[in-house]
Amino acid sequence: MKRVGVLSLQGDFAAHGAALERAGAAPVYVRERSQLGEIDGLILPGGESTTMLKLLRHENLFDELAEFGRRKPVFGTCAGAILMATDVTNPPQESLGLMDIAVERNAYGRQLDSRVVELDPAPEFEMRTAPGKLEAVFIRAPIIRRAGNGAQVLAEYAGDPVLIEQGRHLVATFHPELTTDARVHCLFLGKL
Ligand code: GLN
């Protein structure tokens, strides 16, 4: 069975653990550097990216994660997607730079900061998982303002990409761990 790490310093790491189990993988709750050697891929959960950054620095995990991402697949959701970007705005902050994307934090504004929507995923996504609409939970989500060459958009919402694959990595600005549809986690497992 594939062993998949879930960064468990802050945020909804427990929901990702449960989603991985539904998708048929064994979660490893990563809190320290030594655990990175035990896993085939890593999920950076949703939560608060500024707090996660502080904790990553505190645990001396920042450089280790950047290095891990140069070798193994990483999947970032919401705050995790912000951590993976090369450019972050609103306000600018440091990030791991694992994916060539520019993200604007909290970009849907106050009034529309949380919602559940049904997406029509790209045919490529349905081909590699299973057909059907994709329920997406957005919570104070970022918007991906730019995606570099080689980015494959697997789902969009209101004209903006919300699920993108680039090389070995994957990001979602929504929370697939909060629904019972395991397809996004299965897609990630297929990349390990
Ligand atoms: N608003 C958070 C941030 O900017 C992300 C929210 C989330 O992960 N649900 O870090």
Coordinates of N, CA and C and ligand atoms in Angstrom, one line a residue:
M1 N 0.8 -1.2 0.0 CA 0.0 0.0 0.0 C 0.9 1.3 0.0
K2 N 0.4 2.3 -0.8 CA 1.2 3.5 -0.8 C 1.1 4.2 0.5
R3 N 2.3 4.8 0.9 CA 2.3 5.6 2.2 C 2.3 7.0 1.8
V4 N 1.3 7.8 2.2 CA 1.2 9.2 1.8 C 1.3 10.0 3.0
G5 N 2.2 11.0 3.0 CA 2.3 11.9 4.2 C 1.2 13.0 4.1
V6 N 0.8 13.4 5.2 CA -0.1 14.6 5.3 C 0.6 15.5 6.3
L7 N 1.0 16.7 5.8 CA 1.6 17.7 6.8 C 0.6 18.0 7.9
S8 N 1.0 17.8 9.1 CA 0.0 17.8 10.2 C 0.4 18.8 11.3
L9 N 0.8 20.0 10.9 CA 1.2 21.0 11.8 C 0.0 21.9 12.2
Q10 N -0.9 22.1 11.2 CA -2.1 23.0 11.4 C -3.0 22.7 10.2
G11 N -4.3 23.0 10.4 CA -5.3 22.8 9.4 C -6.0 21.5 9.4
D12 N -6.7 21.2 8.2 CA -7.6 20.0 8.2 C -6.9 18.7 7.8
F13 N -5.7 18.4 8.4 CA -5.0 17.2 8.1 C -5.7 15.9 8.4
A14 N -6.6 15.9 9.4 CA -7.3 14.7 9.8 C -8.3 14.3 8.6
A15 N -8.9 15.4 8.0 CA -9.9 15.1 6.9 C -9.1 14.5 5.7
H16 N -7.9 15.0 5.5 CA -7.1 14.4 4.4 C -6.7 12.9 4.7
G17 N -6.4 12.7 6.0 CA -6.1 11.3 6.4 C -7.3 10.4 6.1
A18 N -8.5 10.8 6.4 CA -9.7 10.0 6.2 C -9.9 9.8 4.7
A19 N -9.7 10.9 3.9 CA -9.9 10.8 2.5 C -8.9 9.8 1.8
L20 N -7.7 9.8 2.3 CA -6.7 8.9 1.8 C -7.1 7.5 2.1
E21 N -7.6 7.2 3.3 CA -8.1 5.9 3.6 C -9.2 5.5 2.7
R22 N -10.1 6.4 2.4 CA -11.2 6.1 1.5 C -10.7 5.8 0.1
A23 N -9.6 6.4 -0.3 CA -9.0 6.2 -1.6 C -8.0 5.0 -1.6
G24 N -7.9 4.3 -0.5 CA -7.1 3.1 -0.4 C -5.6 3.3 -0.1
A25 N -5.3 4.4 0.6 CA -3.8 4.6 0.9 C -3.7 4.8 2.5
A26 N -2.5 4.6 3.0 CA -2.3 4.7 4.4 C -1.7 6.1 4.7
P27 N -2.4 6.9 5.5 CA -1.8 8.2 5.8 C -0.7 8.2 6.8
V28 N 0.3 9.0 6.7 CA 1.3 9.2 7.7 C 1.3 10.7 8.1
Y29 N 1.0 11.0 9.3 CA 0.8 12.3 9.8 C 2.2 13.0 10.1
V30 N 2.6 13.8 9.1 CA 4.0 14.3 9.2 C 4.2 15.5 10.1
R31 N 5.0 15.4 11.1 CA 5.2 16.5 12.0 C 6.7 16.8 12.1
E32 N 7.5 15.8 11.7 CA 9.0 16.1 11.7 C 9.7 15.5 10.5
R33 N 10.9 16.0 10.4 CA 11.7 15.8 9.1 C 11.9 14.3 8.9
S34 N 12.2 13.5 9.9 CA 12.6 12.1 9.8 C 11.5 11.3 9.0
Q35 N 10.2 11.8 9.2 CA 9.1 11.1 8.6 C 9.1 11.2 7.0
L36 N 9.8 12.2 6.5 CA 9.7 12.4 5.0 C 10.4 11.2 4.3
G37 N 11.3 10.5 5.0 CA 11.9 9.4 4.4 C 11.0 8.1 4.3
E38 N 9.8 8.2 4.9 CA 8.9 7.0 5.0 C 7.8 7.1 3.9
I39 N 7.7 8.2 3.2 CA 6.5 8.4 2.4 C 6.8 8.5 0.9
D40 N 5.8 8.2 0.0 CA 5.9 8.2 -1.4 C 5.5 9.5 -2.0
G41 N 4.7 10.3 -1.2 CA 4.1 11.6 -1.7 C 3.6 12.3 -0.4
L42 N 3.3 13.6 -0.6 CA 2.9 14.4 0.5 C 1.7 15.3 0.2
I43 N 0.8 15.4 1.1 CA -0.3 16.4 1.0 C -0.1 17.5 1.9
L44 N -0.3 18.8 1.4 CA -0.2 20.0 2.2 C -1.7 20.4 2.4
P45 N -2.3 20.4 3.6 CA -3.7 20.5 3.7 C -4.1 22.0 3.7
G46 N -5.5 22.2 3.8 CA -6.0 23.5 3.9 C -5.8 24.0 5.4
G47 N -6.0 25.3 5.6 CA -5.8 25.8 6.9 C -5.5 27.3 6.8
E48 N -4.4 27.7 7.4 CA -4.0 29.1 7.3 C -2.5 29.1 6.9
S49 N -2.3 29.5 5.7 CA -0.9 29.3 5.1 C 0.2 30.1 5.9
T50 N -0.2 31.3 6.5 CA 0.8 32.1 7.2 C 1.2 31.4 8.5
T51 N 0.2 30.8 9.1 CA 0.5 30.0 10.4 C 1.4 28.8 10.0
M52 N 1.0 28.1 8.9 CA 1.7 26.9 8.5 C 3.2 27.3 8.2
L53 N 3.4 28.4 7.5 CA 4.8 28.8 7.2 C 5.6 29.0 8.5
K54 N 5.0 29.7 9.5 CA 5.7 29.9 10.7 C 6.1 28.6 11.4
L55 N 5.1 27.6 11.4 CA 5.4 26.4 12.0 C 6.5 25.6 11.2
L56 N 6.4 25.7 9.9 CA 7.4 25.0 9.0 C 8.8 25.5 9.4
R57 N 8.9 26.8 9.6 CA 10.2 27.4 9.9 C 10.6 26.9 11.3
H58 N 9.7 26.9 12.2 CA 9.9 26.5 13.6 C 10.4 25.1 13.7
E59 N 9.8 24.2 12.9 CA 10.2 22.8 12.9 C 11.4 22.5 11.9
N60 N 12.0 23.5 11.3 CA 13.0 23.3 10.3 C 12.6 22.4 9.2
L61 N 11.4 22.6 8.8 CA 10.8 21.7 7.7 C 10.8 22.4 6.3
F62 N 10.9 23.7 6.3 CA 10.7 24.5 5.1 C 11.6 24.0 4.0
D63 N 12.9 24.0 4.2 CA 13.9 23.6 3.1 C 13.7 22.1 2.8
E64 N 13.4 21.3 3.9 CA 13.2 19.9 3.7 C 12.0 19.6 2.7
L65 N 11.0 20.3 2.9 CA 9.8 20.1 2.0 C 10.1 20.5 0.6
A66 N 10.8 21.7 0.5 CA 11.1 22.1 -0.9 C 12.0 21.0 -1.6
E67 N 12.9 20.5 -0.8 CA 13.8 19.4 -1.4 C 12.9 18.1 -1.7
F68 N 12.0 17.8 -0.8 CA 11.2 16.6 -1.0 C 10.4 16.8 -2.3
G69 N 9.9 18.0 -2.5 CA 9.1 18.3 -3.7 C 9.9 18.2 -5.0
R70 N 11.2 18.3 -4.9 CA 12.0 18.2 -6.1 C 12.1 16.7 -6.5
R71 N 11.8 15.8 -5.7 CA 11.9 14.4 -5.9 C 10.6 13.6 -6.0
K72 N 9.6 14.1 -5.2 CA 8.4 13.3 -5.0 C 7.1 14.1 -5.2
P73 N 6.0 13.5 -5.6 CA 4.8 14.3 -5.8 C 4.2 14.9 -4.5
V74 N 3.7 16.2 -4.7 CA 3.1 16.9 -3.6 C 1.8 17.4 -4.1
F75 N 0.8 17.3 -3.2 CA -0.6 17.8 -3.5 C -1.0 18.8 -2.5
G76 N -1.2 20.1 -2.9 CA -1.6 21.1 -2.0 C -3.0 21.5 -2.2
T77 N -3.8 21.6 -1.1 CA -5.2 22.1 -1.2 C -5.3 23.4 -0.4
C78 N -5.9 24.4 -1.1 CA -6.2 25.7 -0.5 C -4.9 26.3 0.1
A79 N -4.8 26.4 1.4 CA -3.6 27.0 2.0 C -2.4 26.2 1.5
G80 N -2.5 24.9 1.3 CA -1.4 24.1 0.8 C -1.0 24.5 -0.6
A81 N -2.0 24.9 -1.4 CA -1.8 25.3 -2.8 C -1.0 26.6 -2.7
I82 N -1.3 27.5 -1.7 CA -0.6 28.8 -1.6 C 0.9 28.5 -1.2
L83 N 1.1 27.5 -0.4 CA 2.5 27.2 0.0 C 3.3 26.7 -1.2
M84 N 2.6 26.0 -2.2 CA 3.3 25.4 -3.3 C 3.6 26.4 -4.4
A85 N 3.0 27.6 -4.4 CA 3.1 28.5 -5.5 C 4.5 29.1 -5.6
T86 N 4.8 29.7 -6.8 CA 6.0 30.5 -6.9 C 5.7 32.0 -6.5
D87 N 4.5 32.5 -6.7 CA 4.2 33.9 -6.4 C 2.9 33.9 -5.6
V88 N 3.0 34.6 -4.5 CA 1.8 34.8 -3.6 C 1.5 36.3 -3.4
T89 N 0.3 36.7 -3.6 CA -0.1 38.1 -3.3 C -1.3 38.2 -2.4
N90 N -1.5 39.4 -1.9 CA -2.7 39.7 -1.0 C -2.7 39.0 0.4
P91 N -1.7 39.2 1.2 CA -0.5 39.9 0.9 C 0.6 39.0 0.4
P92 N 1.7 39.5 -0.1 CA 2.8 38.6 -0.5 C 3.3 37.8 0.6
Q93 N 3.7 36.6 0.4 CA 4.4 35.8 1.5 C 5.3 34.8 0.8
E94 N 6.2 34.3 1.6 CA 7.2 33.3 1.2 C 6.4 32.0 0.8
S95 N 7.0 31.2 -0.1 CA 6.4 29.9 -0.4 C 7.4 28.9 -0.9
L96 N 7.0 27.7 -1.1 CA 8.0 26.6 -1.5 C 8.4 26.7 -2.9
G97 N 7.6 27.3 -3.8 CA 7.9 27.4 -5.2 C 7.9 26.1 -5.9
L98 N 7.1 25.1 -5.5 CA 7.1 23.8 -6.2 C 6.4 23.8 -7.5
M99 N 5.4 24.7 -7.6 CA 4.6 24.8 -8.9 C 4.7 26.2 -9.4
D100 N 4.8 26.3 -10.8 CA 4.9 27.6 -11.4 C 3.5 28.2 -11.5
I101 N 3.0 28.7 -10.4 CA 1.7 29.3 -10.4 C 1.7 30.6 -9.6
A102 N 0.9 31.6 -9.9 CA 0.8 32.8 -9.1 C -0.6 32.7 -8.4
V103 N -0.7 32.9 -7.1 CA -2.0 32.8 -6.4 C -2.2 34.1 -5.7
E104 N -3.5 34.5 -5.6 CA -4.0 35.6 -4.8 C -4.8 35.1 -3.7
R105 N -4.3 35.3 -2.5 CA -5.0 34.8 -1.3 C -6.4 35.4 -1.1
N106 N -7.3 34.7 -0.5 CA -8.6 35.2 -0.1 C -9.3 36.0 -1.2
A107 N -9.2 35.5 -2.4 CA -9.4 36.3 -3.6 C -10.9 36.4 -3.9
Y108 N -11.8 35.6 -3.3 CA -13.2 35.7 -3.5 C -13.9 36.8 -2.7
G109 N -13.1 37.4 -1.7 CA -13.6 38.4 -0.9 C -14.4 37.9 0.2
R110 N -14.8 38.8 1.1 CA -15.5 38.5 2.3 C -16.9 37.9 2.2
Q111 N -17.7 38.5 1.3 CA -19.1 38.1 1.2 C -19.3 36.7 0.6
L112 N -18.4 36.3 -0.3 CA -18.5 35.0 -0.9 C -17.3 34.1 -0.5
D113 N -17.0 34.2 0.8 CA -15.8 33.5 1.2 C -15.9 32.0 1.3
S114 N -17.1 31.5 1.4 CA -17.3 30.0 1.5 C -18.5 29.6 0.7
R115 N -18.4 28.5 0.0 CA -19.5 28.0 -0.8 C -19.2 26.6 -1.3
V116 N -20.3 25.9 -1.6 CA -20.2 24.5 -2.2 C -20.7 24.6 -3.6
V117 N -20.0 24.2 -4.6 CA -20.5 24.3 -6.0 C -20.2 22.9 -6.7
E118 N -20.9 22.7 -7.8 CA -20.7 21.6 -8.6 C -19.9 22.0 -9.8
L119 N -18.8 21.3 -10.0 CA -17.9 21.6 -11.2 C -18.1 20.6 -12.3
D120 N -17.9 21.0 -13.5 CA -17.8 20.1 -14.6 C -16.3 19.9 -14.9
P121 N -15.7 18.8 -14.4 CA -14.3 18.6 -14.6 C -13.9 18.5 -16.0
A122 N -12.6 18.7 -16.3 CA -12.1 18.5 -17.7 C -12.2 17.0 -18.1
P123 N -12.4 16.7 -19.4 CA -12.5 15.3 -19.8 C -11.3 14.5 -19.4
E124 N -10.1 15.1 -19.4 CA -8.9 14.5 -18.9 C -9.1 13.9 -17.5
F125 N -9.7 14.7 -16.6 CA -9.9 14.3 -15.2 C -10.8 13.1 -15.2
E126 N -11.9 13.2 -16.0 CA -12.9 12.1 -15.9 C -12.3 10.8 -16.5
M127 N -11.5 11.0 -17.6 CA -10.8 9.8 -18.2 C -9.9 9.1 -17.2
R128 N -9.2 9.9 -16.4 CA -8.3 9.2 -15.5 C -8.9 8.8 -14.2
T129 N -10.1 9.2 -13.9 CA -10.7 8.8 -12.6 C -12.1 8.1 -13.0
A130 N -13.2 8.9 -13.0 CA -14.5 8.4 -13.4 C -15.3 9.6 -13.8
P131 N -16.3 9.4 -14.6 CA -17.1 10.5 -15.1 C -18.0 11.0 -14.0
G132 N -18.4 12.3 -14.1 CA -19.4 12.9 -13.2 C -19.0 14.2 -12.7
K133 N -20.0 15.0 -12.3 CA -19.7 16.3 -11.7 C -18.8 16.2 -10.5
L134 N -18.1 17.3 -10.1 CA -17.2 17.3 -9.0 C -17.7 18.3 -8.0
E135 N -18.1 17.9 -6.8 CA -18.5 18.8 -5.8 C -17.3 19.5 -5.2
A136 N -17.3 20.8 -5.1 CA -16.1 21.5 -4.6 C -16.5 22.5 -3.5
V137 N -15.8 22.3 -2.3 CA -16.0 23.2 -1.2 C -14.9 24.3 -1.2
F138 N -15.3 25.5 -1.3 CA -14.4 26.6 -1.2 C -14.5 27.3 0.1
I139 N -13.4 27.5 0.8 CA -13.3 28.2 2.1 C -12.2 29.2 2.1
R140 N -12.6 30.5 2.0 CA -11.6 31.6 1.9 C -10.5 31.2 1.0
A141 N -10.9 30.8 -0.2 CA -10.0 30.2 -1.2 C -9.1 31.3 -1.9
P142 N -8.0 30.9 -2.4 CA -7.2 31.7 -3.3 C -7.7 31.6 -4.7
I143 N -7.3 32.5 -5.6 CA -7.5 32.3 -7.0 C -6.1 32.1 -7.7
I144 N -6.0 31.2 -8.6 CA -4.8 31.0 -9.4 C -4.8 32.0 -10.5
R145 N -4.0 33.0 -10.4 CA -4.0 34.1 -11.4 C -3.2 33.8 -12.7
R146 N -2.2 32.9 -12.5 CA -1.3 32.6 -13.6 C -0.8 31.2 -13.4
A147 N -0.8 30.4 -14.5 CA -0.2 29.1 -14.4 C 0.8 29.0 -15.6
G148 N 2.0 28.5 -15.2 CA 3.1 28.4 -16.2 C 2.9 27.3 -17.2
N149 N 3.9 27.2 -18.1 CA 3.8 26.2 -19.2 C 3.8 24.8 -18.5
G150 N 3.1 23.9 -19.2 CA 3.0 22.6 -18.7 C 2.0 22.4 -17.7
A151 N 1.2 23.4 -17.3 CA 0.1 23.2 -16.4 C -1.1 22.7 -17.1
Q152 N -1.6 21.6 -16.5 CA -2.8 21.0 -17.1 C -4.0 21.4 -16.2
V153 N -5.0 22.1 -16.7 CA -6.1 22.5 -15.9 C -7.2 21.4 -15.9
L154 N -7.4 20.9 -14.8 CA -8.3 19.7 -14.7 C -9.7 20.1 -14.2
A155 N -9.9 21.3 -13.7 CA -11.2 21.8 -13.4 C -11.1 23.3 -13.3
E156 N -12.2 24.0 -13.6 CA -12.3 25.5 -13.5 C -13.6 25.8 -12.8
Y157 N -13.6 27.0 -12.1 CA -14.8 27.6 -11.6 C -14.8 29.0 -11.9
A158 N -15.9 29.5 -12.5 CA -16.1 30.9 -12.9 C -15.0 31.4 -13.8
G159 N -14.4 30.5 -14.6 CA -13.4 30.9 -15.6 C -12.0 30.8 -15.0
D160 N -11.8 30.5 -13.7 CA -10.5 30.4 -13.2 C -10.1 28.9 -12.9
P161 N -8.9 28.6 -13.1 CA -8.5 27.2 -12.8 C -8.5 26.9 -11.3
V162 N -9.1 25.8 -10.9 CA -9.2 25.4 -9.5 C -8.6 24.1 -9.1
L163 N -8.2 23.3 -10.2 CA -7.5 22.1 -10.0 C -6.5 22.0 -11.1
I164 N -5.2 22.0 -10.8 CA -4.2 22.0 -11.8 C -3.1 21.0 -11.5
E165 N -2.6 20.3 -12.5 CA -1.5 19.4 -12.4 C -0.4 20.0 -13.2
Q166 N 0.8 19.9 -12.6 CA 2.0 20.3 -13.3 C 3.1 19.3 -13.0
G167 N 3.5 18.6 -14.0 CA 4.5 17.5 -13.7 C 4.0 16.6 -12.6
R168 N 4.9 16.4 -11.6 CA 4.5 15.4 -10.6 C 3.5 16.0 -9.5
H169 N 3.3 17.3 -9.6 CA 2.5 17.9 -8.5 C 1.0 18.3 -8.9
L170 N 0.2 18.5 -7.9 CA -1.2 18.8 -8.1 C -1.6 19.8 -7.1
V171 N -2.4 20.8 -7.5 CA -3.0 21.7 -6.5 C -4.5 21.9 -6.8
A172 N -5.2 22.1 -5.7 CA -6.7 22.4 -5.7 C -6.9 23.6 -4.8
T173 N -7.7 24.6 -5.3 CA -8.0 25.7 -4.4 C -9.2 25.4 -3.6
F174 N -9.9 24.3 -3.8 CA -11.0 23.9 -3.0 C -10.6 22.7 -2.1
H175 N -11.5 22.0 -1.4 CA -11.2 21.0 -0.4 C -11.8 19.7 -0.8
P176 N -11.2 18.9 -1.6 CA -11.7 17.6 -2.0 C -11.8 16.6 -0.7
E177 N -11.0 16.9 0.3 CA -11.0 16.1 1.5 C -12.3 16.2 2.3
L178 N -13.1 17.3 2.0 CA -14.4 17.5 2.7 C -15.6 16.9 2.1
T179 N -15.4 16.2 1.0 CA -16.6 15.5 0.3 C -16.3 14.0 0.3
T180 N -17.3 13.2 -0.1 CA -17.1 11.8 0.0 C -16.5 11.3 -1.4
D181 N -16.4 12.2 -2.4 CA -15.9 11.8 -3.7 C -14.4 11.7 -3.6
A182 N -13.9 10.5 -3.8 CA -12.4 10.2 -3.6 C -11.6 10.4 -4.8
R183 N -12.3 10.9 -5.9 CA -11.5 10.9 -7.2 C -10.3 11.8 -7.2
V184 N -10.3 12.9 -6.6 CA -9.1 13.8 -6.6 C -7.9 13.1 -5.9
H185 N -8.3 12.6 -4.7 CA -7.2 11.8 -4.0 C -6.7 10.6 -4.8
C186 N -7.6 9.9 -5.5 CA -7.2 8.8 -6.3 C -6.3 9.3 -7.4
L187 N -6.6 10.4 -8.0 CA -5.8 10.9 -9.1 C -4.4 11.2 -8.6
F188 N -4.3 11.8 -7.4 CA -3.0 12.0 -6.8 C -2.2 10.7 -6.5
L189 N -3.0 9.7 -6.0 CA -2.3 8.4 -5.7 C -1.8 7.8 -7.0
G190 N -2.5 8.1 -8.1 CA -2.0 7.6 -9.4 C -0.7 8.2 -9.9
K191 N -0.3 9.3 -9.3 CA 1.0 9.9 -9.6 C 2.1 9.5 -8.8
L192 N 1.9 8.6 -7.8 CA 3.0 8.2 -6.9 C 3.8 7.1 -7.5
Ligands
GLN1 N1 -7.3 31.8 3.5 C1 -6.3 30.8 3.8 C2 -4.9 31.3 3.5 O1 -4.8 32.3 2.9 C3 -6.6 29.5 3.1 C4 -7.9 29.0 3.5 C5 -8.1 27.5 3.4 O2 -7.1 26.7 3.4 N2 -9.3 27.0 3.5 O3 -4.0 30.7 3.9

